[in-house]
mmCIF file with all atom_site columns, C-alpha atoms in Angstrom:
data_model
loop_
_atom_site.group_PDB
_atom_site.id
_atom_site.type_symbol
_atom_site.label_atom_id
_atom_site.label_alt_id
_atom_site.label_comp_id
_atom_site.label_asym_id
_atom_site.label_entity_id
_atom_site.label_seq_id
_atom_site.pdbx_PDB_ins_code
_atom_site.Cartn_x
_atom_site.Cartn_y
_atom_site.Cartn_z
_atom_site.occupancy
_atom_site.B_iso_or_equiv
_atom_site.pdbx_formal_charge
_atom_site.auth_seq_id
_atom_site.auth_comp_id
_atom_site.auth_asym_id
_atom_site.auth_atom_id
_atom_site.pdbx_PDB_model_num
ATOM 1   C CA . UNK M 1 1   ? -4.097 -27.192 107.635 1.00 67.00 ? 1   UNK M CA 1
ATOM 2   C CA . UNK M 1 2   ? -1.976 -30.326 108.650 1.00 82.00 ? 2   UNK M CA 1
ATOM 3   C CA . UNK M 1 3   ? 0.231  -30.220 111.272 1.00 89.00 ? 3   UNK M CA 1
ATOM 4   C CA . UNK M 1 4   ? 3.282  -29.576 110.172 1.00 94.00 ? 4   UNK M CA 1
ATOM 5   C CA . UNK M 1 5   ? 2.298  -26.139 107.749 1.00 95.00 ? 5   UNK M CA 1
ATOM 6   C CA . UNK M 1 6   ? 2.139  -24.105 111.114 1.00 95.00 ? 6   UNK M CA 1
ATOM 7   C CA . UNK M 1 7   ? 5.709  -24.229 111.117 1.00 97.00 ? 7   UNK M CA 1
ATOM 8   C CA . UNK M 1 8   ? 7.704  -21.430 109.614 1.00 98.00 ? 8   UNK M CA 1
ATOM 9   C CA . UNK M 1 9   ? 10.655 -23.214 109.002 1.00 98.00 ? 9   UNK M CA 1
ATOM 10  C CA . UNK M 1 10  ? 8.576  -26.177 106.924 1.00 98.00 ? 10  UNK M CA 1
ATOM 11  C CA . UNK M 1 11  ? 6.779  -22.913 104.653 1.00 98.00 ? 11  UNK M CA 1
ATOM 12  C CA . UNK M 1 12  ? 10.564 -21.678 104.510 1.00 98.00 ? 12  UNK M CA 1
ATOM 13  C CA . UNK M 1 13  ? 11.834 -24.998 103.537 1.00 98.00 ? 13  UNK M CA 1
ATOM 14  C CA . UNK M 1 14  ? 8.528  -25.768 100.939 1.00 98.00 ? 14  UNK M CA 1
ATOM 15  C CA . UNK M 1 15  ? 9.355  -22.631 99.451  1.00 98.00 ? 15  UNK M CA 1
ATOM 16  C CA . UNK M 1 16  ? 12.522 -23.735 98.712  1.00 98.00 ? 16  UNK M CA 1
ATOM 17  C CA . UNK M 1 17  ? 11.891 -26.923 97.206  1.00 98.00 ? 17  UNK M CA 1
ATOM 18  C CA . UNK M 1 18  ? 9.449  -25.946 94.737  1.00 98.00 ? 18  UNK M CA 1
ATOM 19  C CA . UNK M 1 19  ? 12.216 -23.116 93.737  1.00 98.00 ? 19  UNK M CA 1
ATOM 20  C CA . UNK M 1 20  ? 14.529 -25.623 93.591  1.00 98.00 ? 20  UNK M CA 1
ATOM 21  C CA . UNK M 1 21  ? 12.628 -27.671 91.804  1.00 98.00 ? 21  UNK M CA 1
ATOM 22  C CA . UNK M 1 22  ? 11.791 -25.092 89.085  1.00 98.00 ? 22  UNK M CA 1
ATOM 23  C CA . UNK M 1 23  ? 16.066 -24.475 88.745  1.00 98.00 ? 23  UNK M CA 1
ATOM 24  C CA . UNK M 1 24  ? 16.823 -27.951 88.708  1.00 98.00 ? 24  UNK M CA 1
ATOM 25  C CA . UNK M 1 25  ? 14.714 -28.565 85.715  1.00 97.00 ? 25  UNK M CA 1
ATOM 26  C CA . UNK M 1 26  ? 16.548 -25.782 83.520  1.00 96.00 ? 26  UNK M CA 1
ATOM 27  C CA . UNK M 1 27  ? 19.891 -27.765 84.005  1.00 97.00 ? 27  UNK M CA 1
ATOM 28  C CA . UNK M 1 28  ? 21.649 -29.504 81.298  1.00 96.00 ? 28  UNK M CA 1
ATOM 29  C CA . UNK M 1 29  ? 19.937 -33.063 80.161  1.00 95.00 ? 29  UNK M CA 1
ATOM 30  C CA . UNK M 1 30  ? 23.408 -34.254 80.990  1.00 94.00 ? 30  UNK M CA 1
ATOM 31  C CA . UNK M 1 31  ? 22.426 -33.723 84.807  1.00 94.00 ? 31  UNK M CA 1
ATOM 32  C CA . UNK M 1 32  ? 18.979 -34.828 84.899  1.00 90.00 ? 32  UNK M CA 1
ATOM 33  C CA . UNK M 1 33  ? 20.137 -38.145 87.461  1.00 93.00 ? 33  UNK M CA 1
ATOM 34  C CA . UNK M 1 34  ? 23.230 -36.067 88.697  1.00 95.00 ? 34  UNK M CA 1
ATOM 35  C CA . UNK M 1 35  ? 23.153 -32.880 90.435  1.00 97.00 ? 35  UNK M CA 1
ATOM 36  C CA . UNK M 1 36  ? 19.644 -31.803 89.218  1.00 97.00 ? 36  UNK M CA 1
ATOM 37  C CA . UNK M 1 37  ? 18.536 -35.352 91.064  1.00 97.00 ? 37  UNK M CA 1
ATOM 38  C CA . UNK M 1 38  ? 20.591 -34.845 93.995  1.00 98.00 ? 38  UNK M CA 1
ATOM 39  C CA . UNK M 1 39  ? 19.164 -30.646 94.828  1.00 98.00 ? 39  UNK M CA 1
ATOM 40  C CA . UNK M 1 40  ? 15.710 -31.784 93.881  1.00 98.00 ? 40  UNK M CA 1
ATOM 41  C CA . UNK M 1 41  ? 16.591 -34.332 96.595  1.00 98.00 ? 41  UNK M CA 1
ATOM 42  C CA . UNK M 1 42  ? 17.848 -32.103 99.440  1.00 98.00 ? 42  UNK M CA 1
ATOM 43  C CA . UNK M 1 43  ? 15.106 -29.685 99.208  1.00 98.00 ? 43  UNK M CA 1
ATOM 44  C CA . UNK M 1 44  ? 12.392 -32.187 98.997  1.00 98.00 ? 44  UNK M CA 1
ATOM 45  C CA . UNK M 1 45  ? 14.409 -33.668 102.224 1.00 98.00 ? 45  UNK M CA 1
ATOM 46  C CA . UNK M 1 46  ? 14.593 -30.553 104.214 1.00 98.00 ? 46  UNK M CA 1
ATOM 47  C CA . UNK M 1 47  ? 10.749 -30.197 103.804 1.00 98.00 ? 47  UNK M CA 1
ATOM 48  C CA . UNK M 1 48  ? 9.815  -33.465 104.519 1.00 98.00 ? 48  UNK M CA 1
ATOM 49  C CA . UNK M 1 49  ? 11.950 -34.095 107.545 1.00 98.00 ? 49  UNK M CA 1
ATOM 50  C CA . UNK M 1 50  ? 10.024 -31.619 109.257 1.00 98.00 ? 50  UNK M CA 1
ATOM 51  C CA . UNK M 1 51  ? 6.803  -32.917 108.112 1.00 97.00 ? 51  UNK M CA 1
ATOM 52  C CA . UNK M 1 52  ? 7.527  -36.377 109.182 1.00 96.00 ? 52  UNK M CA 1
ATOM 53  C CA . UNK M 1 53  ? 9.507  -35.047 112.689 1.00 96.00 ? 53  UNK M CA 1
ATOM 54  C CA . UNK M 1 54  ? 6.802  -33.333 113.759 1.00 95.00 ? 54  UNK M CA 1
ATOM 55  C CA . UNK M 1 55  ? 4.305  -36.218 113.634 1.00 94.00 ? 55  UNK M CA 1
ATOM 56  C CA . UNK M 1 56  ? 6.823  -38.574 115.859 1.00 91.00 ? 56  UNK M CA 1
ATOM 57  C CA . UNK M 1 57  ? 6.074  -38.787 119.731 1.00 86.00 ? 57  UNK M CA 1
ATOM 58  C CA . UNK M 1 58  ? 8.369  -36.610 121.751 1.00 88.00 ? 58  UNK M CA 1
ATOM 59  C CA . UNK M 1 59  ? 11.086 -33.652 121.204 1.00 91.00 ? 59  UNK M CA 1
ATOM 60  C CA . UNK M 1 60  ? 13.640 -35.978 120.922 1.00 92.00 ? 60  UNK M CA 1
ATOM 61  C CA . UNK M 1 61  ? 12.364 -37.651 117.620 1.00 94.00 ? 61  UNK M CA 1
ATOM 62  C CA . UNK M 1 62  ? 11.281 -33.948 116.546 1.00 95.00 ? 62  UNK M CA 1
ATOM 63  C CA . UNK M 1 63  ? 15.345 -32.676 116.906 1.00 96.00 ? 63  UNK M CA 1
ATOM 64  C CA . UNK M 1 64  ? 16.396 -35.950 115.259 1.00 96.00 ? 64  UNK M CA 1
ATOM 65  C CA . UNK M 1 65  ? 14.173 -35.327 112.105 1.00 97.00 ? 65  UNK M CA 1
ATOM 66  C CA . UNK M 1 66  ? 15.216 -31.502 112.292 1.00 98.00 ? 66  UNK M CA 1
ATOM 67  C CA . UNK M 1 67  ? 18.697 -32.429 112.830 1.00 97.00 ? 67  UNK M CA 1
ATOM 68  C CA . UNK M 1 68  ? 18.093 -34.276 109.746 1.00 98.00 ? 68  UNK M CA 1
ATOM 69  C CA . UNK M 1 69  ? 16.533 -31.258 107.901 1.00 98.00 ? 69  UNK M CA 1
ATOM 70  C CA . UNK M 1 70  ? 19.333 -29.220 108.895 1.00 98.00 ? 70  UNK M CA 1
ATOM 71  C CA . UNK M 1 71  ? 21.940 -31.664 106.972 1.00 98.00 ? 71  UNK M CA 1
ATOM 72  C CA . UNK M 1 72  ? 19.972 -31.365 104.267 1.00 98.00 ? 72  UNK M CA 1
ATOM 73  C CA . UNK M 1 73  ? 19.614 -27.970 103.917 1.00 98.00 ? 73  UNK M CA 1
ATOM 74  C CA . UNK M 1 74  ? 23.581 -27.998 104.115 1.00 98.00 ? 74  UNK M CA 1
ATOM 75  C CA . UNK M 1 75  ? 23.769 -30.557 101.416 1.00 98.00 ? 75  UNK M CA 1
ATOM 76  C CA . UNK M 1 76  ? 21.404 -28.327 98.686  1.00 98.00 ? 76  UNK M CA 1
ATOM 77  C CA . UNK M 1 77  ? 23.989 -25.115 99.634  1.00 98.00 ? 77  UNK M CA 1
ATOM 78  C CA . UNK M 1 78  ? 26.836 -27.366 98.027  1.00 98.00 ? 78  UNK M CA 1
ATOM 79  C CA . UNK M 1 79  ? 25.042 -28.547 95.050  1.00 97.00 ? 79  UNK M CA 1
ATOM 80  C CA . UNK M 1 80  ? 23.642 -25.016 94.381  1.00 97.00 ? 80  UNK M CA 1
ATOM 81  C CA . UNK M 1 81  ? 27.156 -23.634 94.573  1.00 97.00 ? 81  UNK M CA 1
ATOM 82  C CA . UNK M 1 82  ? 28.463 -26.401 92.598  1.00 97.00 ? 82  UNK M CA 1
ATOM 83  C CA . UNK M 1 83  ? 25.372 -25.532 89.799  1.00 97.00 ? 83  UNK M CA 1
ATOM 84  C CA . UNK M 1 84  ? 26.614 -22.002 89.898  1.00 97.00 ? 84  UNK M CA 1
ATOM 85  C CA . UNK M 1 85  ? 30.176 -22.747 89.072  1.00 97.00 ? 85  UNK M CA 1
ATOM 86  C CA . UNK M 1 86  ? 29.469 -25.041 86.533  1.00 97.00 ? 86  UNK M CA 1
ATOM 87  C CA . UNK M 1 87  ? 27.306 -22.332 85.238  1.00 97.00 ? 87  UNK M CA 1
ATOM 88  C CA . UNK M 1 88  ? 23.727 -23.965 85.503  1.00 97.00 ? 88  UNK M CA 1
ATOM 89  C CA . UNK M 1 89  ? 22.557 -21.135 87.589  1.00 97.00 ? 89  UNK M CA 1
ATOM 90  C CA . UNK M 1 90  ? 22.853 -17.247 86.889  1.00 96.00 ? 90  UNK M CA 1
ATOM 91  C CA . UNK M 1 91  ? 24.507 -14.913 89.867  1.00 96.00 ? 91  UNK M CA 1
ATOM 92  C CA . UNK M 1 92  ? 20.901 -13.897 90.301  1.00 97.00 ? 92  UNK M CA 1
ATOM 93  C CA . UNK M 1 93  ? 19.122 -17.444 90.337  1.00 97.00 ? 93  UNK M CA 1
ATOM 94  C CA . UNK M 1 94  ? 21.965 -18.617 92.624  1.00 97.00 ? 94  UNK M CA 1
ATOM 95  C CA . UNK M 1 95  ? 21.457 -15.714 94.717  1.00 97.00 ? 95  UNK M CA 1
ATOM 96  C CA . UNK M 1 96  ? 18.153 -15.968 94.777  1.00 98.00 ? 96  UNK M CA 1
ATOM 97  C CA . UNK M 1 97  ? 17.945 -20.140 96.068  1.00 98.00 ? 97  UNK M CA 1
ATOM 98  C CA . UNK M 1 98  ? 21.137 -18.945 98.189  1.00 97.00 ? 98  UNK M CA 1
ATOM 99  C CA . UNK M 1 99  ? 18.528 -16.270 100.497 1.00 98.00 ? 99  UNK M CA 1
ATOM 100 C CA . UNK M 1 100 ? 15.316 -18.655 100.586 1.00 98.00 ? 100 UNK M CA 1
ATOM 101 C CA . UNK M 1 101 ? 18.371 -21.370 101.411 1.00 98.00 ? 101 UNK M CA 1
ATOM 102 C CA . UNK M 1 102 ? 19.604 -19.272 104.457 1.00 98.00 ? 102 UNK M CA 1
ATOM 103 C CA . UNK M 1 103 ? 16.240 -18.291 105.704 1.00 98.00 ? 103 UNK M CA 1
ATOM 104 C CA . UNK M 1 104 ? 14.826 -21.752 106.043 1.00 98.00 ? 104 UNK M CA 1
ATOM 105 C CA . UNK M 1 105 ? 18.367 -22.480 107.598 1.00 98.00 ? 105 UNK M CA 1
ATOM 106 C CA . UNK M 1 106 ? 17.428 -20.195 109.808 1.00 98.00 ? 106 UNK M CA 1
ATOM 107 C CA . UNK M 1 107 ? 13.945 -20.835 110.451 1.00 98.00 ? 107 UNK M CA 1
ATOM 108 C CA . UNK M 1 108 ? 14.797 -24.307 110.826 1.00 98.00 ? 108 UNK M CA 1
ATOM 109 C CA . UNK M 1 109 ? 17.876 -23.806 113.425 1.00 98.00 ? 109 UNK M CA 1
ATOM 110 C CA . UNK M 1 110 ? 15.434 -21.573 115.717 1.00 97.00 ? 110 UNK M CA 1
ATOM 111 C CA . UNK M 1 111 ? 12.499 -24.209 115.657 1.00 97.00 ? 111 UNK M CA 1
ATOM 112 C CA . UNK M 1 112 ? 15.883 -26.926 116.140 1.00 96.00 ? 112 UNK M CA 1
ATOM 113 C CA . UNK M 1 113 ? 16.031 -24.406 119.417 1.00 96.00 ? 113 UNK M CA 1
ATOM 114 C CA . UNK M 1 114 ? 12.526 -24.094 120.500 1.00 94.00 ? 114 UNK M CA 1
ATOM 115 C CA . UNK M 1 115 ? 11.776 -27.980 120.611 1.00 93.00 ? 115 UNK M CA 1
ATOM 116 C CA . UNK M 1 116 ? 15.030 -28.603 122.643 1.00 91.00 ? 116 UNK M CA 1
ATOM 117 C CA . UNK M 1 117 ? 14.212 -25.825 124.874 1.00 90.00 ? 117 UNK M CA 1
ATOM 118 C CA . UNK M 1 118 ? 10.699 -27.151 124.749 1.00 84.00 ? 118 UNK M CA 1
ATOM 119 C CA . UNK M 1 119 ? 9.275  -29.305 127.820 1.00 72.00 ? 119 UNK M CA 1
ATOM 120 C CA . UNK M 1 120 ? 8.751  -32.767 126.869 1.00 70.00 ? 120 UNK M CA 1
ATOM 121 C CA . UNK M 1 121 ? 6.030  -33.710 124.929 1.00 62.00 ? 121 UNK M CA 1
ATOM 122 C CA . UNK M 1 122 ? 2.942  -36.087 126.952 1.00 57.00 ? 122 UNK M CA 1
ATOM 123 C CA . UNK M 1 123 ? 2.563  -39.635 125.447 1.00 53.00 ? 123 UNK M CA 1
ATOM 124 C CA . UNK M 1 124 ? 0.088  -42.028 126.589 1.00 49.00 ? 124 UNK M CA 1
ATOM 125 C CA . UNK M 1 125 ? 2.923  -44.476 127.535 1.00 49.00 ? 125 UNK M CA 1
ATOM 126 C CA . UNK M 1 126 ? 4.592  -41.674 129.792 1.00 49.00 ? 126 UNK M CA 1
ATOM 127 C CA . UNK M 1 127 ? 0.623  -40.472 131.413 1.00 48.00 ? 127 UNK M CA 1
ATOM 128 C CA . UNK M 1 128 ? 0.324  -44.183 132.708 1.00 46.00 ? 128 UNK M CA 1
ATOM 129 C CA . UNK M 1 129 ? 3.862  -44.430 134.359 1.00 46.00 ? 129 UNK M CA 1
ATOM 130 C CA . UNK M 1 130 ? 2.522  -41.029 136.117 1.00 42.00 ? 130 UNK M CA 1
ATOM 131 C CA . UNK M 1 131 ? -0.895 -42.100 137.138 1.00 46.00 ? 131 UNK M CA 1
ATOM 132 C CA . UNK M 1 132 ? 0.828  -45.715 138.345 1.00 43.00 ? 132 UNK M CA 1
ATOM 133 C CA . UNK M 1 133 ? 3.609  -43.964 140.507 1.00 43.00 ? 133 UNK M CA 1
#
């Protein structure tokens, strides 16, 4: 398992994009480098800010790259809506990408939560400043 799949907001968020994904591909031709692009892009985003944040040295980076996630995550709710009421997406698909949407929201805010609440991580840099003082 790498890193970052222990994290229930980056399953949450995975989940997501590959549903995403599979909606995106039923819209019209006419949207293939417009709003299908742009979702495909926000999920994929949400996913792979957390992947990449948690591989950075230190919290700080970690909330940045979640912080990041987060935006994301806001920015796919807008284009799913907008799908909807242009009709690319059913009540029921739109639902459906609307729940996995909020839950890795969710997910994502709490794990957002538990690295700021978190102590600092240990880097090598920061263990020699100790050792030297």
């Amino acid at each position: 398992m790498r890193p970052y799949e222990r994290f229930k907001a980056w399953r949450a968020c995975h989940a997501l994009a590959l549903a995403t994904y599979d909606a995106a591909d039923t819209f019209p031709k006419t949207e293939l480098f417009g709003l299908a692009s742009q979702a495909k892009r926000a999920a994929y985003s949400a996913a792979a800010n957390i992947a990449e944040g948690s591989a950075k040295r230190g919290n700080g980076e970690f909330r940045r790259y979640l912080d990041i996630s987060l935006g994301s995550l806001s920015e796919l709710s807008y284009a799913l809506r907008l799908a909807h009421d242009r009709k690319f997406l059913s009540a029921r698909d739109w639902g459906r990408l609307e729940a996995l949407r909020e839950a890795a929201s969710k997910l994502t805010w709490g794990l957002y939560d538990a690295v700021s609440k978190a102590q600092p991580r240990t880097t090598a840099r920061n263990n020699r400043r100790t050792k030297s003082a």
